[in-house]
mmCIF file of C-alpha atoms (C1' of nucleotides) and ligand atoms in Angstrom:
data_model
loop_
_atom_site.group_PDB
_atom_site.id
_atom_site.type_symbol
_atom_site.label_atom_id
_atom_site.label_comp_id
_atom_site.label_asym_id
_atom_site.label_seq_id
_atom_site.Cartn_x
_atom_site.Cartn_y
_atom_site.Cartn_z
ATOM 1 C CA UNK A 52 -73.786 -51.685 -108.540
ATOM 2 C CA UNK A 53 -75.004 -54.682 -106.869
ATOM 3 C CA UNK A 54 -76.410 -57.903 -108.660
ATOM 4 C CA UNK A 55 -80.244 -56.617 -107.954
ATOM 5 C CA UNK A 56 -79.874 -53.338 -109.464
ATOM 6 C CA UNK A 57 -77.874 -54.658 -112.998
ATOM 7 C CA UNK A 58 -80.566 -57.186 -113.127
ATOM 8 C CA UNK A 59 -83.208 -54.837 -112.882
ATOM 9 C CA UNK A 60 -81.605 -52.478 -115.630
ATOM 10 C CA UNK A 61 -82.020 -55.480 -118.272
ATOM 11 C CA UNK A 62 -85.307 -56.811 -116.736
ATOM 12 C CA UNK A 63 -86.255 -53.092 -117.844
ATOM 13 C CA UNK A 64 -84.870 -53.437 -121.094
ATOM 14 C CA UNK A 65 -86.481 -57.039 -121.702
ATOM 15 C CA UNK A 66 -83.247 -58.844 -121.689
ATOM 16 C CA UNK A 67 -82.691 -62.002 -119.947
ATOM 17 C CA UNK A 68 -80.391 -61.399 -117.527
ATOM 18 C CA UNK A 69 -77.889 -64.150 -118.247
ATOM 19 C CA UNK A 70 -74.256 -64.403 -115.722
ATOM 20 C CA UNK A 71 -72.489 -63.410 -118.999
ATOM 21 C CA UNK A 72 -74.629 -59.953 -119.134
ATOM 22 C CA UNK A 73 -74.358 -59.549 -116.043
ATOM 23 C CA UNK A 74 -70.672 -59.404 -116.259
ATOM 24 C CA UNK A 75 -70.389 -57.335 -119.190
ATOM 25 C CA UNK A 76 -73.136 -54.344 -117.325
ATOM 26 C CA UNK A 77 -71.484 -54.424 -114.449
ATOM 27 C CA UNK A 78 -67.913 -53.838 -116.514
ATOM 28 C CA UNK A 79 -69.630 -51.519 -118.377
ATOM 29 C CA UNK A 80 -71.294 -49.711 -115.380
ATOM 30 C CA UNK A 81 -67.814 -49.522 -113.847
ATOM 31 C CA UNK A 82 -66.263 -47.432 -116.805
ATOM 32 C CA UNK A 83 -66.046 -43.429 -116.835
ATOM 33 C CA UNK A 84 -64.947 -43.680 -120.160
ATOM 34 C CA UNK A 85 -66.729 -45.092 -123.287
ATOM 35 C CA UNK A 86 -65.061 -48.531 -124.165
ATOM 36 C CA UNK A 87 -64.546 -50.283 -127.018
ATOM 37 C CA UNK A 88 -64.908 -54.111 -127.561
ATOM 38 C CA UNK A 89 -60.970 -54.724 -126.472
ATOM 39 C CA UNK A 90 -61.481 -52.186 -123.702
ATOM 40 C CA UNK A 91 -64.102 -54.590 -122.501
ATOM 41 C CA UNK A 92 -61.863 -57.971 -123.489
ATOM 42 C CA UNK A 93 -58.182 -56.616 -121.681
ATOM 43 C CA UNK A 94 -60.502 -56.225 -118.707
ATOM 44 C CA UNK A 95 -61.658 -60.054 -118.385
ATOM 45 C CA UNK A 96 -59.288 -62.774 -116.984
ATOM 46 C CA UNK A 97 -61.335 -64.994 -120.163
ATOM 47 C CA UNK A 98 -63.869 -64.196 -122.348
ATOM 48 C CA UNK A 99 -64.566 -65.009 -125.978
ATOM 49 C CA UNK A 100 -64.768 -61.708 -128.059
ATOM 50 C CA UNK A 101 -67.543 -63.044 -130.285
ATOM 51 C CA UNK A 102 -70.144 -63.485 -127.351
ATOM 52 C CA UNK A 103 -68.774 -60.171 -125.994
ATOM 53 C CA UNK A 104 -69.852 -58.736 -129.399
ATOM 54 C CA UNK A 105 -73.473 -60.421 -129.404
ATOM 55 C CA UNK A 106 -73.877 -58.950 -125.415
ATOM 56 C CA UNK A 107 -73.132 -55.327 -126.782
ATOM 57 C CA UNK A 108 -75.177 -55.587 -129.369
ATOM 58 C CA UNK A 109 -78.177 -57.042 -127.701
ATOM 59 C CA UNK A 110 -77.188 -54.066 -125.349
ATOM 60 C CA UNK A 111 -77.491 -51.381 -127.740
ATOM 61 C CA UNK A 112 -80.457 -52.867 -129.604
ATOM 62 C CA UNK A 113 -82.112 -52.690 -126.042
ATOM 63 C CA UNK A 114 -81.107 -49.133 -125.784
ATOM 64 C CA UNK A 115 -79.578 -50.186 -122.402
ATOM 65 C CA UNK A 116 -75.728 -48.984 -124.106
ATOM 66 C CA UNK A 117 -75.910 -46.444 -127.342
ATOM 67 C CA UNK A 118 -71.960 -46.629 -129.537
ATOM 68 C CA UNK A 119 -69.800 -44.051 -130.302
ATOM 69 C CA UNK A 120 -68.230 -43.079 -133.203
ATOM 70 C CA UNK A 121 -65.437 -40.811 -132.268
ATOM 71 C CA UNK A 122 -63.496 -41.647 -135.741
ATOM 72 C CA UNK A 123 -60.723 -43.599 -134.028
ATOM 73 C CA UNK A 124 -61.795 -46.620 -136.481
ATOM 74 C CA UNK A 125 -63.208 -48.918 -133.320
ATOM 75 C CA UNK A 126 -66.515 -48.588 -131.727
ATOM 76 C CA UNK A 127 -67.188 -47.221 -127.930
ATOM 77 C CA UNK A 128 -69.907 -48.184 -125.857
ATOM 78 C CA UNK A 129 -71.249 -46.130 -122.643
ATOM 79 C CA UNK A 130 -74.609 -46.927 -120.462
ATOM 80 C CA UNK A 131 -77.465 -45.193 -121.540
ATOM 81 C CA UNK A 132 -79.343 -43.108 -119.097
ATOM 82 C CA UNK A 133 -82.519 -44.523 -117.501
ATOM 83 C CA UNK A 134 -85.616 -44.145 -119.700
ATOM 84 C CA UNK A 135 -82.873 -43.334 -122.770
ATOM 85 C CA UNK A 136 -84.813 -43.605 -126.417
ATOM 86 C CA UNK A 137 -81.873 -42.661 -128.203
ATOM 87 C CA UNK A 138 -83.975 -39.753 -129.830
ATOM 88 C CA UNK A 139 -82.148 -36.967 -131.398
ATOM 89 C CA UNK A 140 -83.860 -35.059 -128.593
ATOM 90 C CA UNK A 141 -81.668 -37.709 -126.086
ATOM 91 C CA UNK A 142 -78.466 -36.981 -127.872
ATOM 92 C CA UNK A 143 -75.520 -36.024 -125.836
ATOM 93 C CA UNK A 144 -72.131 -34.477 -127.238
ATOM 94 C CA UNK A 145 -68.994 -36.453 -126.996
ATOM 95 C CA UNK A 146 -65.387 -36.088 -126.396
ATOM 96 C CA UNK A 147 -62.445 -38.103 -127.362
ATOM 97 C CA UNK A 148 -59.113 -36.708 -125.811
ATOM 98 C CA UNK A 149 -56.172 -36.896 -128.504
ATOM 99 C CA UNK A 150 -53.608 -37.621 -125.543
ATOM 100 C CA UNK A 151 -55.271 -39.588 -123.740
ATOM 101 C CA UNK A 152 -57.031 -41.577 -126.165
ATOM 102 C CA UNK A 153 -60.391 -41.819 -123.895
ATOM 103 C CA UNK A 154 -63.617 -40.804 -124.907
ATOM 104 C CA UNK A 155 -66.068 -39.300 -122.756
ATOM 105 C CA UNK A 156 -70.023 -38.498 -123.045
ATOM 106 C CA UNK A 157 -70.538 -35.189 -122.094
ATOM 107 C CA UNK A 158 -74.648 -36.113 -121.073
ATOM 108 C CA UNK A 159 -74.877 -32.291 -119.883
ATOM 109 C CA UNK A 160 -74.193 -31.123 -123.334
ATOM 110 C CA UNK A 161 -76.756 -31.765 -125.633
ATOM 111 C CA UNK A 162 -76.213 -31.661 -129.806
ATOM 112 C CA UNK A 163 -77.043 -28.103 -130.346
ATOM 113 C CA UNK A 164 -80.180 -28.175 -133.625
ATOM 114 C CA UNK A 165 -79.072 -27.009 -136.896
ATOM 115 C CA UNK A 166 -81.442 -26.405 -139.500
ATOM 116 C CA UNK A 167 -81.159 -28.216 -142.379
ATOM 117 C CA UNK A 168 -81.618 -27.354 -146.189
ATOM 118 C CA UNK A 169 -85.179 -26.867 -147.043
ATOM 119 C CA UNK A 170 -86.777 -30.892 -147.403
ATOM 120 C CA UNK A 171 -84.085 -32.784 -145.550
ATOM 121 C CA UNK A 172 -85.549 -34.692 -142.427
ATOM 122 C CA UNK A 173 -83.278 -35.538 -139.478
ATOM 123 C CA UNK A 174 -83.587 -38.708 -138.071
ATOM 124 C CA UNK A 175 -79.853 -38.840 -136.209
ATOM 125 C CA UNK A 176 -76.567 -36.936 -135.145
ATOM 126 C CA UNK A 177 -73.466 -37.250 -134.084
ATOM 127 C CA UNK A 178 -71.176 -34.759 -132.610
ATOM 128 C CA UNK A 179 -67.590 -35.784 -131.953
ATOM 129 C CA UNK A 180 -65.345 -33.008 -130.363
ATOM 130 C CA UNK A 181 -61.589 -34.001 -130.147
ATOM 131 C CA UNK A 182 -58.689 -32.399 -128.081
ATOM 132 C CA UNK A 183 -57.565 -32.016 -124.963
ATOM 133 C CA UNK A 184 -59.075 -33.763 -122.161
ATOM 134 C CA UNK A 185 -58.977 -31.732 -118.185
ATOM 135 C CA UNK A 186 -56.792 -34.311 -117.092
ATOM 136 C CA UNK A 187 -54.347 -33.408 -119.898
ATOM 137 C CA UNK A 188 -54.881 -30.158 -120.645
ATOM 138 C CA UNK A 189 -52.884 -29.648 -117.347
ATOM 139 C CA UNK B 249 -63.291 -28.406 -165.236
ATOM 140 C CA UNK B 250 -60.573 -28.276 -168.587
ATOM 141 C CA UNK B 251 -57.220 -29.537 -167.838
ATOM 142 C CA UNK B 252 -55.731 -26.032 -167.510
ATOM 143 C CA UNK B 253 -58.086 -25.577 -164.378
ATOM 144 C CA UNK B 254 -57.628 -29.093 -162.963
ATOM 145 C CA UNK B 255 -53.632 -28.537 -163.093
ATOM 146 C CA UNK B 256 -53.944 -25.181 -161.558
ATOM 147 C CA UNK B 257 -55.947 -26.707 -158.814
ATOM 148 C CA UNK B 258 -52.469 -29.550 -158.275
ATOM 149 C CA UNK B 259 -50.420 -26.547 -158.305
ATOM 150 C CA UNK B 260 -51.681 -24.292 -155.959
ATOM 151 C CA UNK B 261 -51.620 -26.794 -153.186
ATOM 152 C CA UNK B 262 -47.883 -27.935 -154.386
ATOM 153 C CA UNK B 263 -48.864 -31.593 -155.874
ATOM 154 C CA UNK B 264 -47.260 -32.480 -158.848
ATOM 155 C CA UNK B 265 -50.117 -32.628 -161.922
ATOM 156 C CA UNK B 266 -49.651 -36.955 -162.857
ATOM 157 C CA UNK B 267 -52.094 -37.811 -165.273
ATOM 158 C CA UNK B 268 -53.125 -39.820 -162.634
ATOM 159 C CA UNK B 269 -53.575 -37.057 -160.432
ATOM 160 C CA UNK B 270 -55.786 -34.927 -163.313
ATOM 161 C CA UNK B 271 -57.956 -37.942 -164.019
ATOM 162 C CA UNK B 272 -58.998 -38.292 -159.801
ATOM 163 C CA UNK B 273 -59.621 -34.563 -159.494
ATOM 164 C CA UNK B 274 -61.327 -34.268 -162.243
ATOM 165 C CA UNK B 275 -63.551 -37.291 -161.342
ATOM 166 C CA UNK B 276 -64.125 -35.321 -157.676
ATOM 167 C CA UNK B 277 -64.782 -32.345 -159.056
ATOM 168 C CA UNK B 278 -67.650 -33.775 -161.078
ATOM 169 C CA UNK B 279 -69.358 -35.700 -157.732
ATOM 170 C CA UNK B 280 -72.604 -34.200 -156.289
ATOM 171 C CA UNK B 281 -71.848 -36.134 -153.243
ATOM 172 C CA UNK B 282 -68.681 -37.344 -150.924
ATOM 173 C CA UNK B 283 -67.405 -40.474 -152.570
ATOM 174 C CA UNK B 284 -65.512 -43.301 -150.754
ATOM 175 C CA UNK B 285 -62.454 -44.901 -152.409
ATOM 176 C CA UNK B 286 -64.700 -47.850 -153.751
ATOM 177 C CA UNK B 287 -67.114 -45.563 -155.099
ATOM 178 C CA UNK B 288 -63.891 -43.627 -157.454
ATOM 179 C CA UNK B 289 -62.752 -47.396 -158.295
ATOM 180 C CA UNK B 290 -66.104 -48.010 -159.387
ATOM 181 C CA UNK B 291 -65.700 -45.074 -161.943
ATOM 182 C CA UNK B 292 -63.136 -45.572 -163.394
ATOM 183 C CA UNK B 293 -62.429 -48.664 -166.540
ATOM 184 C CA UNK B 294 -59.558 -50.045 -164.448
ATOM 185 C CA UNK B 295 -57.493 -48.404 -161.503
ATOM 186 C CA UNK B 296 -54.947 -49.562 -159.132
ATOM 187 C CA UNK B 297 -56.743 -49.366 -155.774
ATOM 188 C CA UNK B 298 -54.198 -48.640 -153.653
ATOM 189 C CA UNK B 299 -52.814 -46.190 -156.501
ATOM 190 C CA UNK B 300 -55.974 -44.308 -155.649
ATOM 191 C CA UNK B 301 -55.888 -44.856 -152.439
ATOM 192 C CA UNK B 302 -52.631 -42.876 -152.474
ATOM 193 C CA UNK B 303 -53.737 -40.250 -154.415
ATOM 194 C CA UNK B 304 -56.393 -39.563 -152.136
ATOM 195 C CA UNK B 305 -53.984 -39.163 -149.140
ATOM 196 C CA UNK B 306 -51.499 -36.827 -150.927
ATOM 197 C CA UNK B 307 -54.487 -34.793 -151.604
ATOM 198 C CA UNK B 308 -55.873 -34.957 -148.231
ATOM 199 C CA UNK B 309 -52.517 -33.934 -146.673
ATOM 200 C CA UNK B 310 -52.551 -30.729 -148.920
ATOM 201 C CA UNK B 311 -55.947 -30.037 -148.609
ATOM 202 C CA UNK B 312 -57.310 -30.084 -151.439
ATOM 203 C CA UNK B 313 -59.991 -32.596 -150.449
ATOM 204 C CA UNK B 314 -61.208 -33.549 -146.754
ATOM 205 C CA UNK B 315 -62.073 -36.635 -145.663
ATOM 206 C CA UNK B 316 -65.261 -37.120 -144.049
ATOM 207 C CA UNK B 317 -66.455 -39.754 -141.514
ATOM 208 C CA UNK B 318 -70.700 -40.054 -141.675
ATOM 209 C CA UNK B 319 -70.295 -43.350 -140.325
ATOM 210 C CA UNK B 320 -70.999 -45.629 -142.571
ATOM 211 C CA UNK B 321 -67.220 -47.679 -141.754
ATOM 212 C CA UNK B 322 -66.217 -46.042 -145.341
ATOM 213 C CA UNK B 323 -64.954 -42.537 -145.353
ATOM 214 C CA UNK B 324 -65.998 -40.292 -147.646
ATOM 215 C CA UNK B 325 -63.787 -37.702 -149.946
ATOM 216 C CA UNK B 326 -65.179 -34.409 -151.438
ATOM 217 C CA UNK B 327 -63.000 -31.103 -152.826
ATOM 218 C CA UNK B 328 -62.125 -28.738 -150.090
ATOM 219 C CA UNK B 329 -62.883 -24.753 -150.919
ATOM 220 C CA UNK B 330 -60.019 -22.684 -152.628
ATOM 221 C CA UNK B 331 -58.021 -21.353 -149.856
ATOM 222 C CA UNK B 332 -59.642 -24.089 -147.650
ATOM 223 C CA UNK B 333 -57.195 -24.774 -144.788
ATOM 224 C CA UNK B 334 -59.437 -26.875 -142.895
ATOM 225 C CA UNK B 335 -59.000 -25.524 -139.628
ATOM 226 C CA UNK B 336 -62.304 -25.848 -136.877
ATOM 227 C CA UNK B 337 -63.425 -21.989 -138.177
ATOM 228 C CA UNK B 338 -64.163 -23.737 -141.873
ATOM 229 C CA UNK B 339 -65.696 -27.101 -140.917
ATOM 230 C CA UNK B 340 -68.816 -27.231 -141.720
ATOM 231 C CA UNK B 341 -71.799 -30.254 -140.947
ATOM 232 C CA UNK B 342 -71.839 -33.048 -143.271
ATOM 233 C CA UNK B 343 -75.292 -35.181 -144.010
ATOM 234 C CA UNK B 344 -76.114 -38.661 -144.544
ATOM 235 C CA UNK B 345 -78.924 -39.459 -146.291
ATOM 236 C CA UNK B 346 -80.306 -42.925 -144.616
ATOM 237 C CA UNK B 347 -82.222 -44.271 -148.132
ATOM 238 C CA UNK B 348 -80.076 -43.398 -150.870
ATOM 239 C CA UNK B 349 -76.651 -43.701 -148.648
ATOM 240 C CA UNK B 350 -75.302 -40.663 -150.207
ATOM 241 C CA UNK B 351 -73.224 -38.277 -148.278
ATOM 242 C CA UNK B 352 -72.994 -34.157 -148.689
ATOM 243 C CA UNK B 353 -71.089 -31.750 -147.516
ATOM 244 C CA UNK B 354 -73.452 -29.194 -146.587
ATOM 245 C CA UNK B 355 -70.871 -26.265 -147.235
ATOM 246 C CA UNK B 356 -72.959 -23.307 -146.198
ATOM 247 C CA UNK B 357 -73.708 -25.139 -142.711
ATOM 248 C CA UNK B 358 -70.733 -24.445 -140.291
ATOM 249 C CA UNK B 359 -70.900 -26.863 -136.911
ATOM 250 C CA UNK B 360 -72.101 -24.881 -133.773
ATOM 251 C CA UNK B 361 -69.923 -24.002 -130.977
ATOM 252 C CA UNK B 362 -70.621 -25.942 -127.858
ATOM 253 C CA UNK B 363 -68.400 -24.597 -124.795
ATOM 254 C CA UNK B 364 -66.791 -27.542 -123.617
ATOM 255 C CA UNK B 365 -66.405 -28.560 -119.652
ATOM 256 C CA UNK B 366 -63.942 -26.746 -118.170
ATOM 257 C CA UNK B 367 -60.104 -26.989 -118.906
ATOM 258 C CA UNK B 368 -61.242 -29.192 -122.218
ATOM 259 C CA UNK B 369 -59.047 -27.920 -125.178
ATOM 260 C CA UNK B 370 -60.831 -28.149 -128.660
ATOM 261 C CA UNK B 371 -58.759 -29.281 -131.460
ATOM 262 C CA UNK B 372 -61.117 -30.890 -134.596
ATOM 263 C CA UNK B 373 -65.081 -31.226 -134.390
ATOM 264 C CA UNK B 374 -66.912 -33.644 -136.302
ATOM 265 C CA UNK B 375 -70.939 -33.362 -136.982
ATOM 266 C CA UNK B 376 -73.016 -35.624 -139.086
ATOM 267 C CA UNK B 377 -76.922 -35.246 -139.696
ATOM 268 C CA UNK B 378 -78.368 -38.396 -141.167
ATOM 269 C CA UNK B 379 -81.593 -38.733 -142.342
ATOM 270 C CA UNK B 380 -83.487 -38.411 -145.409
ATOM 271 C CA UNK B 381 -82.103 -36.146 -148.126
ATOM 272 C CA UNK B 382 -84.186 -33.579 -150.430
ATOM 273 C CA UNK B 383 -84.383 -36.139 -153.212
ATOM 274 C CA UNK B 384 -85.541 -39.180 -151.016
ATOM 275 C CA UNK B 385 -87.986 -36.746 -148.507
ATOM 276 C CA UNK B 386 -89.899 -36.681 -150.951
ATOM 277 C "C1'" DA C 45 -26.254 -38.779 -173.403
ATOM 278 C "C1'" DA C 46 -25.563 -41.788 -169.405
ATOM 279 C "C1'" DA C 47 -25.975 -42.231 -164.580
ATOM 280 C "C1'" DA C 48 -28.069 -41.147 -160.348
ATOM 281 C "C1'" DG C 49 -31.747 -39.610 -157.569
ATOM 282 C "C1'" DA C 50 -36.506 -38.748 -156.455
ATOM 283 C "C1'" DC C 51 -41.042 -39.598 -156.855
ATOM 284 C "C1'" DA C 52 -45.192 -42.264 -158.683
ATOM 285 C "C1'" DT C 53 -47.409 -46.529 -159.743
ATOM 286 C "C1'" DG C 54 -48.847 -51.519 -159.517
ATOM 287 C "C1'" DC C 55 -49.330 -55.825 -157.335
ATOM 288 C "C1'" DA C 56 -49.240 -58.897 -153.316
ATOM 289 C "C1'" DA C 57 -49.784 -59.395 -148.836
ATOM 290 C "C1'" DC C 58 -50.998 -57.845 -144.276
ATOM 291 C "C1'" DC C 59 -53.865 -55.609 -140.535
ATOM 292 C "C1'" DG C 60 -57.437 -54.598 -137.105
ATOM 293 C "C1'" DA C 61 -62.287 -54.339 -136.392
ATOM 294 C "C1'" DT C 62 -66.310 -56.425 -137.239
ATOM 295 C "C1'" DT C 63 -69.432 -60.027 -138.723
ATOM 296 C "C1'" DT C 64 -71.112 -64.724 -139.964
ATOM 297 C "C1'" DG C 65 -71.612 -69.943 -139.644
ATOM 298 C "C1'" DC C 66 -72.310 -73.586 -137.040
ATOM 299 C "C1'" DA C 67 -72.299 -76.790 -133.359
ATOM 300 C "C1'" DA C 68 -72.447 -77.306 -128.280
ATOM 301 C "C1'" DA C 69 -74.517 -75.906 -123.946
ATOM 302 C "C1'" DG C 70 -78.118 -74.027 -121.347
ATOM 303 C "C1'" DT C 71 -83.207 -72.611 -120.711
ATOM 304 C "C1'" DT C 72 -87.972 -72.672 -121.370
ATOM 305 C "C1'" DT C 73 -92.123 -74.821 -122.958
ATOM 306 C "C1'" DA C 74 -95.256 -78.432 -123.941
ATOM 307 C "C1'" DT D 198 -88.772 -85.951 -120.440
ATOM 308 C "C1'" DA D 199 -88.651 -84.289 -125.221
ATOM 309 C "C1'" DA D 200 -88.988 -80.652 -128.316
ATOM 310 C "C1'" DA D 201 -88.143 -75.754 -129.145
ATOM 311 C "C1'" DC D 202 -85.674 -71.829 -128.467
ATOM 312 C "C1'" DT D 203 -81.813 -68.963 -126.796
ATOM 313 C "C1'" DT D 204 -77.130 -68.164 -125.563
ATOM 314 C "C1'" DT D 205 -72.362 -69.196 -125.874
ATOM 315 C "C1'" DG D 206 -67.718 -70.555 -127.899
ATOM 316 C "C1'" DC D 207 -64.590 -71.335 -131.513
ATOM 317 C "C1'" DA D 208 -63.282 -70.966 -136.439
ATOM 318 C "C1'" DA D 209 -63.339 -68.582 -140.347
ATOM 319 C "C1'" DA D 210 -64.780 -64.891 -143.464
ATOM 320 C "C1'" DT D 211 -65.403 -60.072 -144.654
ATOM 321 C "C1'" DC D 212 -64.301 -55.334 -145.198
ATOM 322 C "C1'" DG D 213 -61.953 -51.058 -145.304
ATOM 323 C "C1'" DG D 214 -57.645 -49.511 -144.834
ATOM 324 C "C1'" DT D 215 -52.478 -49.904 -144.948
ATOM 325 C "C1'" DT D 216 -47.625 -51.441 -145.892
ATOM 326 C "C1'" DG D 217 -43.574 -53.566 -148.502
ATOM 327 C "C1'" DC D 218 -41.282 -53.802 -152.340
ATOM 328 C "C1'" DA D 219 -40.201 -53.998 -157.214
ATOM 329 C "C1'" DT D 220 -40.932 -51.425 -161.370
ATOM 330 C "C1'" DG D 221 -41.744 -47.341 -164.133
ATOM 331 C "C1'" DT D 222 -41.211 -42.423 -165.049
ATOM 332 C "C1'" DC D 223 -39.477 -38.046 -164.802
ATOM 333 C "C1'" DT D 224 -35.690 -34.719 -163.225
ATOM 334 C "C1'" DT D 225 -31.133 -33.443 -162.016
ATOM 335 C "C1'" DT D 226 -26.293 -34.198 -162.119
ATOM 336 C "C1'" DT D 227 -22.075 -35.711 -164.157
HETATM 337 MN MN1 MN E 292 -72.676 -40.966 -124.741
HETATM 338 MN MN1 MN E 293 -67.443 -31.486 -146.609
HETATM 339 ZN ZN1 ZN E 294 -56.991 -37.010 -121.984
HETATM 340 ZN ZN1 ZN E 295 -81.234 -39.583 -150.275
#
DNA sequence: AAAAGACATGCAACCGATTTGCAAAGTTTA
DNA sequence: TAAACTTTGCAAATCGGTTGCATGTCTTTT
């Protein structure tokens, strides 16, 4: 994605579109897996983890990234889609391979609903399906 | 649950019945909701954490409890079923209530399928609802 | 019963992921 | 330009979870 299009994404988002963001979006836009903050870190010749940190979560505040929990005990990150509100509507399912150790969003498969006891409100989900990915499912 | 019922318990999942063992289960077994190891160490007069930190992984390794992850960055530990063997058939969705940060297994609630991309193999699922619970809906 | 073995417990210290504090550098505004 | 605000970098703290190791307890063997 070209310099005009990643600054357009946090113009959109109303984040300043600083060299270091830049960076970071572009990494991120690069990824076909969700990546965690040392994903993101292994993959700079330099950067300082802290302001790495602050990026994603200006990021995910902005709704331009959502995180992942997929229970491995560190955070992944992915691009939101365009227009993304993070609504429970939104929500995608996603998978973390136990091989490979990569997590993917699977944005075609939405959370299917599940109705809740009688007075409970749902405000969020999250659906984590682990096994084997197609690349090692062989 | 009498001490002839909490041993029982220890010995039908092959874990030797320690006092210390009795006084954990016994303090599960009374919990409405999932409880994280700080929230047992809060409960008791004095207790070794790690002690109980053990005791919660012998019992998760013979399931007779199952760890949950809603999260929160603290897991969460509540009985498993008689007979439970945890496979993806008995999971069932857990909820997070947002206000009063308590966490339930909602037993009756088994997790949807959702057929995966193809060649994906499913091994473990893992659903969390958060919101507000029937106490805090109000 | 004494010795040996096996398992359980307690305390200290470590670990990785995340978060905070604070000063320096860079930008925007007046 | 000077003040005000935002972003960045480095150090250090926090937090949940985990490991190492010595001690205690209970069981089995001699
Ligand atoms: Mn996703
Ligand atoms: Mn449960
Ligand atoms: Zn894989
Ligand atoms: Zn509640």
């Amino acid at each position: 994605m070209n310099d005009k299009q990643l600054t357009s994404i946090l113009n959109a988002r109303s984040v300043k579109p600083t060299a270091m963001r830049l960076l970071v979006l572009d990494m991120l836009a690069q990824q076909e897996a969700a990546s965690s903050l040392s994903d993101l870190e292994e993959q700079f010749d330099k950067v300082d983890k802290v302001t790495l940190y602050r990026t994603l979560k200006t990021f995910e505040q902005h709704k331009i990234i959502h995180s992942i929990d997929d229970g491995t005990g560190s955070a992944k990150y992915a691009l939101c889609s365009e227009g993304c509100e993070c609504n429970p509507g939104d929500l995608h399912v996603h998978f973390h391979c136990q091989v490979c150790k990569r997590t993917f969003c699977l944005t075609d498969y939405t959370i299917p609903a599940v109705n809740l006891p009688h007075k409970f409100v749902l405000k969020e989900m999250n659906m984590v399906m682990k096994g084997l990915c197609e690349d090692c499912a062989g």
